[in-house]
Amino acid sequence: MEATRVIRFYESAEDYRVLSDGGYTLNVAKKVVGTSGRSSNIIWKTLPLTPRLEVSWKAKYALCWTVQCPTEGDAFSVLGTWQPCDFGESYDLSEDGLWQPSIIVGDQTHLNVGEVLFKYPDHSGGIHIVIGIMDAITKRYEAIYVDQAGILPGGSAKYQPNGNLDFWYEAKTSNDSLSSSAQTSVGHVDTSVRGATGKHEWWITLVTGTGRWEVSSTAPRTC
């Protein structure tokens, strides 16, 4: 059974007050090696600020597609159905926009799209492959990556999700004519290996005075 991976965010009373007064929310992004190299090009999770936050998932991946090419932070919709895909497996996108096993042998270290046969009506830019990961609580797939390159009929692709996550706090303000945002430094954690407890779990906090993230695989005394 695939182990659940967990990252737990916590803040001291003082740091929480600073973040709360600033109207910050927590963003989490997961990295995937795609056609343009390693990237986290969409926000996976946006969570309202509380003194303790938890994100959990299983390293179970799936393929989907869209015709949109969102910029970071933009909302978008997947248009296909999620196709569970293990490393080394290969699936074609049929002329009907449905996934089917491919006869094309895939790269054993990647999730593989053997061939795209589908063309979205009245759209010339090709389709964009979406990579999803399973939320440990809902057991549903959630988008973590959108290929920025549109794939035309006859095209193929491969993707390699990994255990690297980015996270940061962000505050957005707006009025009738102006919007702006403030962002903390970006923290990083590699969740691919087990921590000191023998589990895939980490505790993370931001020291607002220095802007430094502290990451530990053992629970602090305050948690």
Coordinates of N, CA and C in Angstrom, one line a residue:
M1 N 0.8 -1.2 0.0 CA 0.0 0.0 0.0 C 0.9 1.2 0.0
E2 N 0.5 2.2 -0.8 CA 1.3 3.4 -0.9 C 1.2 4.2 0.3
A3 N 2.4 4.6 0.9 CA 2.4 5.4 2.2 C 1.9 6.8 2.0
T4 N 1.2 7.2 3.0 CA 0.7 8.6 3.0 C 1.8 9.6 3.3
R5 N 1.9 10.6 2.6 CA 2.9 11.7 2.9 C 2.2 12.9 3.5
V6 N 2.8 13.4 4.5 CA 2.2 14.5 5.3 C 3.2 15.6 5.5
I7 N 2.8 16.9 5.3 CA 3.5 18.0 5.7 C 2.6 18.9 6.7
R8 N 3.2 19.2 7.8 CA 2.4 20.0 8.8 C 3.0 21.3 9.0
F9 N 2.2 22.3 8.8 CA 2.7 23.7 9.0 C 2.2 24.2 10.4
Y10 N 3.1 24.9 11.1 CA 2.8 25.4 12.4 C 3.5 26.7 12.6
E11 N 2.9 27.6 13.4 CA 3.5 28.9 13.7 C 3.5 29.3 15.1
S12 N 4.5 30.0 15.6 CA 4.4 30.5 17.0 C 3.3 31.6 17.0
A13 N 2.9 31.9 18.3 CA 1.9 32.9 18.4 C 2.2 34.2 17.8
E14 N 3.5 34.6 17.9 CA 3.9 35.9 17.4 C 3.9 35.9 15.8
D15 N 4.5 34.8 15.3 CA 4.6 34.7 13.8 C 3.2 34.6 13.2
Y16 N 2.3 33.8 13.9 CA 0.9 33.7 13.4 C 0.2 35.0 13.4
R17 N 0.4 35.8 14.4 CA -0.2 37.1 14.5 C 0.3 38.0 13.3
V18 N 1.6 38.0 13.0 CA 2.1 38.7 11.9 C 1.4 38.3 10.6
L19 N 1.4 37.0 10.4 CA 0.8 36.5 9.1 C -0.7 36.8 9.0
S20 N -1.4 36.6 10.2 CA -2.8 36.8 10.2 C -3.2 38.3 10.0
D21 N -2.4 39.2 10.6 CA -2.6 40.6 10.4 C -2.4 41.0 8.9
G22 N -1.5 40.3 8.3 CA -1.2 40.6 6.9 C -2.1 40.0 5.9
G23 N -3.1 39.2 6.3 CA -4.0 38.5 5.4 C -3.4 37.5 4.6
Y24 N -2.5 36.7 5.1 CA -1.8 35.7 4.3 C -2.5 34.4 4.2
T25 N -2.4 33.7 3.1 CA -2.8 32.3 2.9 C -1.6 31.5 2.5
L26 N -1.7 30.2 2.7 CA -0.6 29.3 2.4 C -0.8 28.7 1.0
N27 N 0.3 28.7 0.2 CA 0.3 28.1 -1.1 C 1.3 26.9 -1.1
V28 N 0.9 25.8 -1.8 CA 1.8 24.7 -1.9 C 1.8 24.2 -3.4
A29 N 3.0 24.0 -3.9 CA 3.1 23.5 -5.3 C 4.0 22.3 -5.3
K30 N 3.8 21.4 -6.3 CA 4.6 20.2 -6.4 C 5.3 20.1 -7.7
K31 N 6.5 19.6 -7.7 CA 7.3 19.7 -9.0 C 7.2 18.4 -9.8
V32 N 7.2 18.7 -11.1 CA 7.1 17.6 -12.1 C 8.2 17.9 -13.2
V33 N 8.9 16.9 -13.6 CA 9.8 17.1 -14.8 C 9.0 16.8 -16.0
G34 N 8.8 17.9 -16.8 CA 8.0 17.8 -18.1 C 8.8 18.1 -19.3
T35 N 8.2 18.6 -20.3 CA 8.8 18.9 -21.6 C 9.8 20.1 -21.4
S36 N 9.5 21.0 -20.5 CA 10.4 22.2 -20.3 C 11.3 22.0 -19.1
G37 N 11.5 20.8 -18.6 CA 12.4 20.6 -17.4 C 11.6 20.6 -16.2
R38 N 12.3 20.6 -15.0 CA 11.6 20.5 -13.7 C 10.8 21.8 -13.4
S39 N 9.6 21.7 -13.0 CA 8.8 22.9 -12.8 C 7.6 22.6 -11.9
S40 N 7.2 23.6 -11.2 CA 6.0 23.7 -10.4 C 5.2 24.9 -11.0
N41 N 4.4 24.6 -12.0 CA 3.8 25.8 -12.7 C 2.4 26.1 -12.4
I42 N 1.8 25.4 -11.5 CA 0.5 25.8 -10.9 C 0.5 25.6 -9.4
I43 N -0.4 26.3 -8.7 CA -0.5 26.1 -7.3 C -1.4 24.9 -7.0
W44 N -0.9 24.0 -6.3 CA -1.7 22.8 -6.0 C -2.7 23.0 -4.9
K45 N -2.2 23.6 -3.8 CA -3.1 23.9 -2.6 C -3.0 25.4 -2.2
T46 N -4.2 26.0 -2.0 CA -4.2 27.3 -1.3 C -5.1 27.1 -0.1
L47 N -4.5 27.4 1.1 CA -5.2 27.1 2.4 C -5.3 28.4 3.2
P48 N -6.5 28.6 3.8 CA -6.6 29.8 4.7 C -5.7 29.6 5.9
L49 N -5.3 30.7 6.4 CA -4.3 30.6 7.6 C -5.0 30.2 8.8
T50 N -4.4 29.2 9.5 CA -4.7 28.8 10.9 C -3.4 28.4 11.6
P51 N -3.4 28.3 12.9 CA -2.2 28.1 13.6 C -1.5 26.8 13.2
R52 N -2.3 25.8 12.8 CA -1.8 24.5 12.4 C -2.5 24.1 11.0
L53 N -1.7 23.7 10.1 CA -2.2 23.4 8.7 C -1.6 22.0 8.3
E54 N -2.3 21.2 7.7 CA -1.8 19.9 7.3 C -2.2 19.6 5.8
V55 N -1.2 19.1 5.1 CA -1.4 18.7 3.7 C -1.0 17.2 3.6
S56 N -1.9 16.3 3.1 CA -1.5 14.9 3.0 C -1.9 14.4 1.6
W57 N -1.1 13.4 1.1 CA -1.4 12.9 -0.2 C -0.7 11.5 -0.3
K58 N -1.1 10.8 -1.3 CA -0.4 9.5 -1.7 C 0.2 9.7 -3.0
A59 N 1.4 9.1 -3.2 CA 2.1 9.3 -4.5 C 1.5 8.4 -5.5
K60 N 0.2 8.6 -5.8 CA -0.5 8.0 -6.9 C -0.9 9.1 -7.9
Y61 N -0.5 8.9 -9.1 CA -0.6 9.9 -10.1 C -1.6 9.5 -11.2
A62 N -2.1 10.5 -11.9 CA -3.0 10.3 -13.0 C -2.8 11.4 -14.1
L63 N -3.3 11.0 -15.3 CA -3.2 11.9 -16.5 C -4.6 12.5 -16.7
C64 N -4.7 13.7 -17.2 CA -5.9 14.3 -17.7 C -5.5 15.3 -18.7
W65 N -6.4 16.1 -19.2 CA -6.1 17.1 -20.2 C -7.0 18.3 -20.2
T66 N -6.5 19.4 -20.8 CA -7.3 20.6 -20.9 C -6.9 21.3 -22.2
V67 N -7.7 22.4 -22.5 CA -7.2 23.2 -23.7 C -6.7 24.5 -23.2
Q68 N -6.8 24.8 -21.9 CA -6.3 26.0 -21.4 C -4.8 25.9 -21.0
C69 N -4.2 27.0 -21.0 CA -2.8 27.0 -20.6 C -2.6 28.1 -19.5
P70 N -3.0 27.7 -18.2 CA -3.0 28.8 -17.2 C -1.7 29.3 -16.8
T71 N -1.6 30.5 -16.4 CA -0.4 31.0 -15.8 C -0.5 30.7 -14.3
E72 N 0.6 30.8 -13.6 CA 0.6 30.4 -12.1 C -0.4 31.2 -11.4
G73 N -1.3 30.5 -10.6 CA -2.3 31.1 -9.8 C -3.6 31.2 -10.4
D74 N -3.7 31.1 -11.8 CA -5.0 31.1 -12.5 C -5.8 29.8 -12.3
A75 N -7.1 30.0 -12.2 CA -7.9 28.8 -12.1 C -8.1 28.2 -13.5
F76 N -8.3 26.9 -13.6 CA -8.6 26.3 -14.9 C -9.4 25.0 -14.6
S77 N -9.9 24.4 -15.7 CA -10.7 23.2 -15.5 C -10.1 22.1 -16.4
V78 N -10.1 20.9 -15.8 CA -9.7 19.7 -16.6 C -11.0 19.3 -17.4
L79 N -10.8 18.9 -18.7 CA -11.9 18.6 -19.6 C -12.0 17.1 -19.8
G80 N -11.0 16.3 -19.5 CA -11.1 14.9 -19.6 C -11.4 14.2 -18.3
T81 N -11.2 12.9 -18.3 CA -11.4 12.1 -17.1 C -10.0 11.7 -16.6
W82 N -9.8 11.6 -15.3 CA -8.5 11.2 -14.7 C -8.2 9.7 -15.1
Q83 N -7.1 9.5 -15.6 CA -6.6 8.1 -15.9 C -5.4 7.8 -14.9
P84 N -5.6 6.9 -13.9 CA -4.5 6.6 -13.1 C -3.4 6.0 -13.9
C85 N -2.2 6.4 -13.5 CA -1.0 6.0 -14.3 C 0.2 5.9 -13.4
D86 N 0.8 4.7 -13.4 CA 2.0 4.4 -12.7 C 3.2 4.7 -13.6
F87 N 4.4 4.8 -12.9 CA 5.6 5.0 -13.7 C 5.8 3.8 -14.6
G88 N 6.2 4.1 -15.9 CA 6.4 3.1 -16.9 C 5.2 2.8 -17.7
E89 N 4.0 3.2 -17.2 CA 2.7 2.9 -18.0 C 2.6 4.0 -19.1
S90 N 1.9 3.6 -20.1 CA 1.7 4.5 -21.3 C 0.2 4.4 -21.8
Y91 N -0.4 5.6 -22.0 CA -1.7 5.7 -22.4 C -1.8 6.6 -23.6
D92 N -2.7 6.3 -24.5 CA -3.1 7.1 -25.7 C -4.3 7.9 -25.3
L93 N -4.5 9.1 -25.9 CA -5.7 9.8 -25.9 C -6.4 9.6 -27.2
S94 N -7.5 8.9 -27.2 CA -8.2 8.5 -28.4 C -8.8 9.7 -29.1
E95 N -9.3 9.4 -30.3 CA -10.0 10.4 -31.1 C -11.3 10.9 -30.4
D96 N -11.8 10.2 -29.5 CA -13.0 10.6 -28.7 C -12.6 11.4 -27.4
G97 N -11.3 11.6 -27.2 CA -10.8 12.2 -26.0 C -10.8 11.4 -24.8
L98 N -10.8 10.0 -24.9 CA -10.7 9.1 -23.8 C -9.4 8.4 -23.8
W99 N -9.0 8.0 -22.6 CA -7.7 7.4 -22.4 C -7.8 5.9 -22.7
Q100 N -6.8 5.3 -23.3 CA -6.8 3.9 -23.6 C -5.3 3.4 -23.5
P101 N -5.1 2.2 -23.1 CA -3.7 1.7 -23.0 C -3.0 1.8 -24.4
S102 N -1.7 2.2 -24.3 CA -1.0 2.4 -25.6 C -0.1 1.2 -25.9
I103 N 0.1 0.9 -27.1 CA 1.0 -0.2 -27.5 C 2.4 0.4 -27.6
I104 N 2.6 1.7 -27.4 CA 3.9 2.3 -27.4 C 4.6 2.1 -26.0
V105 N 5.8 1.5 -26.0 CA 6.5 1.2 -24.8 C 6.9 2.5 -24.2
G106 N 6.6 2.7 -22.9 CA 6.9 4.0 -22.2 C 8.2 3.9 -21.5
D107 N 8.7 5.1 -21.1 CA 9.9 5.2 -20.3 C 9.5 4.7 -18.9
Q108 N 10.3 3.8 -18.3 CA 10.0 3.2 -17.0 C 10.1 4.2 -15.9
T109 N 10.7 5.3 -16.0 CA 10.8 6.3 -14.9 C 9.8 7.4 -15.1
H110 N 8.9 7.3 -16.0 CA 8.0 8.4 -16.3 C 6.5 7.9 -16.4
L111 N 5.6 8.9 -16.4 CA 4.2 8.7 -16.8 C 4.2 9.0 -18.3
N112 N 3.7 8.2 -19.1 CA 3.8 8.3 -20.5 C 2.5 8.5 -21.3
V113 N 2.5 9.5 -22.2 CA 1.4 9.7 -23.1 C 1.9 9.1 -24.5
G114 N 1.5 7.9 -24.9 CA 2.0 7.3 -26.0 C 1.7 8.1 -27.3
E115 N 0.5 8.4 -27.5 CA 0.1 9.2 -28.7 C -1.2 9.9 -28.4
V116 N -1.3 11.2 -28.9 CA -2.5 11.9 -28.8 C -3.2 11.9 -30.2
L117 N -4.4 11.3 -30.2 CA -5.2 11.2 -31.4 C -6.3 12.2 -31.5
F118 N -6.6 12.8 -30.3 CA -7.7 13.7 -30.1 C -7.4 15.1 -30.6
K119 N -8.4 15.8 -31.3 CA -8.3 17.2 -31.6 C -9.6 17.9 -31.1
Y120 N -9.4 18.9 -30.2 CA -10.5 19.6 -29.6 C -11.2 20.4 -30.7
P121 N -12.5 20.4 -30.8 CA -13.2 21.1 -31.9 C -12.9 22.6 -31.8
D122 N -12.7 23.2 -33.0 CA -12.5 24.6 -33.2 C -11.3 25.2 -32.3
H123 N -10.3 24.3 -32.1 CA -9.1 24.7 -31.3 C -7.9 24.2 -32.0
S124 N -7.0 25.2 -32.4 CA -5.8 24.8 -33.2 C -4.5 24.6 -32.3
G125 N -4.6 24.9 -31.1 CA -3.4 24.9 -30.3 C -3.0 23.6 -29.6
G126 N -3.7 22.6 -29.9 CA -3.4 21.3 -29.3 C -3.9 21.2 -27.8
I127 N -3.8 20.1 -27.2 CA -4.3 19.9 -25.9 C -3.1 19.9 -24.9
H128 N -3.4 20.3 -23.7 CA -2.4 20.4 -22.6 C -2.6 19.3 -21.6
I129 N -1.5 18.4 -21.4 CA -1.6 17.3 -20.5 C -1.6 17.9 -19.1
V130 N -2.4 17.3 -18.2 CA -2.5 17.7 -16.8 C -2.0 16.5 -16.0
I131 N -1.2 16.7 -15.0 CA -0.8 15.6 -14.1 C -1.5 15.9 -12.7
G132 N -2.0 14.8 -12.2 CA -2.7 14.9 -10.9 C -2.1 14.0 -9.9
I133 N -2.4 14.3 -8.6 CA -2.0 13.5 -7.5 C -3.2 13.2 -6.6
M134 N -3.1 12.1 -5.9 CA -4.3 11.7 -5.0 C -4.2 12.4 -3.7
D135 N -5.3 13.1 -3.3 CA -5.4 13.6 -2.0 C -5.7 12.5 -1.0
A136 N -4.9 12.4 0.1 CA -5.0 11.3 1.0 C -6.4 11.2 1.7
I137 N -7.1 12.3 1.9 CA -8.3 12.4 2.6 C -9.5 12.1 1.7
T138 N -9.6 12.9 0.6 CA -10.7 12.8 -0.3 C -10.6 11.6 -1.3
K139 N -9.4 11.1 -1.5 CA -9.1 10.0 -2.5 C -9.4 10.5 -3.9
R140 N -9.4 11.8 -4.1 CA -9.6 12.3 -5.4 C -8.3 12.9 -6.0
Y141 N -8.2 12.8 -7.3 CA -7.0 13.4 -8.0 C -7.1 14.9 -8.1
E142 N -6.0 15.6 -7.8 CA -5.9 17.1 -7.9 C -4.8 17.5 -8.8
A143 N -5.0 18.5 -9.6 CA -4.0 18.9 -10.6 C -2.7 19.5 -9.9
I144 N -1.6 19.1 -10.3 CA -0.3 19.6 -9.8 C 0.6 20.2 -10.9
Y145 N 0.2 19.9 -12.1 CA 1.1 20.4 -13.2 C 0.3 20.4 -14.5
V146 N 0.5 21.5 -15.3 CA -0.1 21.6 -16.7 C 1.0 21.8 -17.7
D147 N 1.1 20.9 -18.6 CA 2.2 21.1 -19.7 C 1.9 22.4 -20.5
Q148 N 2.8 23.3 -20.5 CA 2.6 24.5 -21.2 C 2.7 24.3 -22.7
A149 N 3.2 23.2 -23.2 CA 3.2 23.0 -24.6 C 2.0 22.2 -25.1
G150 N 1.3 22.8 -26.0 CA 0.1 22.1 -26.6 C 0.5 20.9 -27.4
I151 N -0.1 19.8 -27.3 CA 0.2 18.6 -28.1 C -0.8 18.4 -29.2
L152 N -0.4 18.4 -30.4 CA -1.2 18.2 -31.6 C -1.4 16.7 -31.8
P153 N -2.4 16.3 -32.6 CA -2.6 14.9 -33.0 C -1.3 14.3 -33.5
G154 N -1.0 13.1 -33.1 CA 0.2 12.5 -33.5 C 1.4 12.7 -32.5
G155 N 1.2 13.6 -31.5 CA 2.2 13.9 -30.6 C 2.2 13.0 -29.4
S156 N 3.3 13.0 -28.6 CA 3.5 12.2 -27.4 C 4.2 13.0 -26.4
A157 N 4.3 12.5 -25.2 CA 4.9 13.2 -24.1 C 5.2 12.3 -22.9
K158 N 6.1 12.7 -22.0 CA 6.3 11.9 -20.8 C 6.6 12.9 -19.7
Y159 N 6.3 12.4 -18.4 CA 6.3 13.3 -17.3 C 6.9 12.5 -16.1
Q160 N 7.6 13.2 -15.2 CA 8.2 12.6 -14.1 C 8.0 13.4 -12.8
P161 N 6.9 13.1 -12.1 CA 6.6 13.7 -10.8 C 7.7 13.3 -9.8
N162 N 8.1 14.2 -8.9 CA 9.0 13.8 -7.9 C 8.5 14.3 -6.5
G163 N 9.4 14.1 -5.5 CA 8.9 14.4 -4.2 C 9.2 15.8 -3.7
N164 N 9.6 16.7 -4.6 CA 10.0 18.1 -4.2 C 8.7 19.0 -4.2
L165 N 8.6 19.7 -3.1 CA 7.5 20.6 -2.9 C 8.0 22.0 -2.6
D166 N 7.3 23.0 -3.1 CA 7.5 24.4 -2.8 C 6.3 25.0 -2.0
F167 N 6.6 25.9 -1.1 CA 5.5 26.5 -0.3 C 5.8 27.9 0.1
W168 N 4.8 28.7 0.3 CA 5.0 30.1 0.6 C 3.7 30.7 1.1
Y169 N 3.8 31.7 1.9 CA 2.6 32.5 2.3 C 2.4 33.7 1.3
E170 N 1.2 34.0 1.0 CA 0.9 35.1 0.0 C -0.3 35.9 0.5
A171 N -0.3 37.2 0.4 CA -1.4 38.0 0.7 C -1.7 38.9 -0.5
K172 N -3.0 38.9 -0.9 CA -3.5 39.7 -2.0 C -4.5 40.7 -1.6
T173 N -4.3 41.9 -2.0 CA -5.2 43.0 -1.7 C -5.7 43.7 -3.0
S174 N -6.9 44.2 -2.9 CA -7.4 44.9 -4.1 C -8.4 45.9 -3.8
N175 N -8.6 46.9 -4.7 CA -9.7 47.9 -4.6 C -10.3 48.0 -6.0
D176 N -11.1 49.0 -6.2 CA -11.8 49.1 -7.5 C -10.8 49.2 -8.7
S177 N -9.6 49.7 -8.5 CA -8.8 50.0 -9.6 C -7.4 49.4 -9.5
L178 N -7.1 48.8 -8.4 CA -5.7 48.3 -8.2 C -5.7 47.1 -7.4
S179 N -4.8 46.1 -7.8 CA -4.6 44.9 -7.0 C -3.1 44.7 -6.8
S180 N -2.7 44.1 -5.7 CA -1.3 43.9 -5.4 C -1.2 42.6 -4.6
S181 N 0.0 42.1 -4.4 CA 0.2 40.9 -3.6 C 1.6 41.0 -2.9
A182 N 1.7 40.4 -1.8 CA 2.9 40.3 -1.0 C 3.2 38.8 -0.8
Q183 N 4.4 38.4 -0.8 CA 4.8 37.0 -0.8 C 6.0 36.8 0.1
T184 N 6.0 35.8 1.0 CA 7.1 35.5 1.8 C 8.2 34.7 0.9
S185 N 9.3 34.4 1.5 CA 10.3 33.6 0.7 C 9.6 32.2 0.5
V186 N 10.2 31.5 -0.5 CA 9.7 30.2 -0.9 C 10.5 29.1 -0.1
G187 N 9.8 28.2 0.5 CA 10.4 27.1 1.2 C 10.4 25.8 0.4
H188 N 11.3 24.9 0.7 CA 11.4 23.6 -0.1 C 11.5 22.4 0.8
V189 N 11.0 21.3 0.4 CA 11.2 20.0 1.1 C 11.1 18.9 0.1
D190 N 12.0 17.9 0.3 CA 12.0 16.7 -0.6 C 11.3 15.6 0.2
T191 N 10.2 15.2 -0.2 CA 9.4 14.2 0.5 C 9.6 12.8 0.0
S192 N 10.5 12.6 -0.9 CA 10.7 11.3 -1.5 C 11.3 10.2 -0.6
V193 N 12.0 10.6 0.4 CA 12.6 9.7 1.4 C 12.0 9.8 2.7
R194 N 12.0 8.8 3.5 CA 11.4 8.8 4.8 C 12.3 9.7 5.8
G195 N 11.6 10.3 6.7 CA 12.3 11.1 7.7 C 12.8 10.3 8.9
A196 N 13.2 11.0 10.0 CA 13.8 10.4 11.1 C 12.8 9.5 11.8
T197 N 11.5 9.7 11.7 CA 10.5 8.8 12.3 C 10.3 7.5 11.5
G198 N 10.9 7.4 10.4 CA 10.6 6.3 9.5 C 9.4 6.5 8.6
K199 N 8.8 7.6 8.7 CA 7.6 7.9 7.9 C 7.8 9.1 7.0
H200 N 7.0 9.3 6.0 CA 7.0 10.4 5.1 C 6.2 11.6 5.7
E201 N 6.8 12.2 6.8 CA 6.1 13.3 7.4 C 7.1 14.4 7.8
W202 N 6.7 15.6 7.7 CA 7.6 16.8 8.0 C 6.8 17.9 8.7
W203 N 7.5 18.6 9.6 CA 7.0 19.8 10.3 C 7.7 21.0 9.8
I204 N 6.9 22.0 9.4 CA 7.5 23.2 8.8 C 6.9 24.5 9.4
T205 N 7.8 25.5 9.6 CA 7.4 26.7 10.2 C 8.2 27.9 9.5
L206 N 7.6 29.0 9.5 CA 8.3 30.2 8.9 C 8.6 31.1 10.1
V207 N 9.9 31.5 10.2 CA 10.3 32.5 11.2 C 10.2 33.9 10.5
T208 N 9.1 34.6 10.8 CA 8.8 35.9 10.0 C 9.9 36.9 10.2
G209 N 10.6 36.9 11.4 CA 11.6 37.9 11.6 C 12.8 37.8 10.6
T210 N 13.1 36.6 10.2 CA 14.2 36.4 9.3 C 13.8 36.0 7.9
G211 N 12.5 35.6 7.7 CA 12.0 35.1 6.5 C 12.5 33.7 6.2
R212 N 13.1 33.0 7.2 CA 13.6 31.7 6.9 C 12.6 30.6 7.3
W213 N 12.5 29.6 6.4 CA 11.7 28.4 6.7 C 12.5 27.4 7.4
E214 N 11.9 26.7 8.4 CA 12.6 25.6 9.2 C 11.8 24.4 8.9
V215 N 12.5 23.3 8.4 CA 11.9 22.1 8.1 C 12.5 21.0 8.9
S216 N 11.7 20.1 9.5 CA 12.2 19.0 10.3 C 11.4 17.8 10.1
S217 N 12.0 16.6 10.2 CA 11.3 15.3 10.1 C 10.9 14.8 11.4
T218 N 11.1 15.6 12.5 CA 10.7 15.2 13.8 C 9.8 16.3 14.4
A219 N 8.8 15.9 15.2 CA 7.8 16.9 15.7 C 8.5 17.8 16.7
P220 N 8.3 19.1 16.6 CA 8.8 20.1 17.6 C 8.0 20.0 18.9
R221 N 8.5 20.5 19.9 CA 7.8 20.4 21.2 C 6.5 21.1 21.2
T222 N 6.4 22.1 20.3 CA 5.1 22.9 20.3 C 4.0 22.3 19.6
C223 N 4.2 21.1 19.0 CA 3.1 20.5 18.2 C 2.7 19.2 18.9

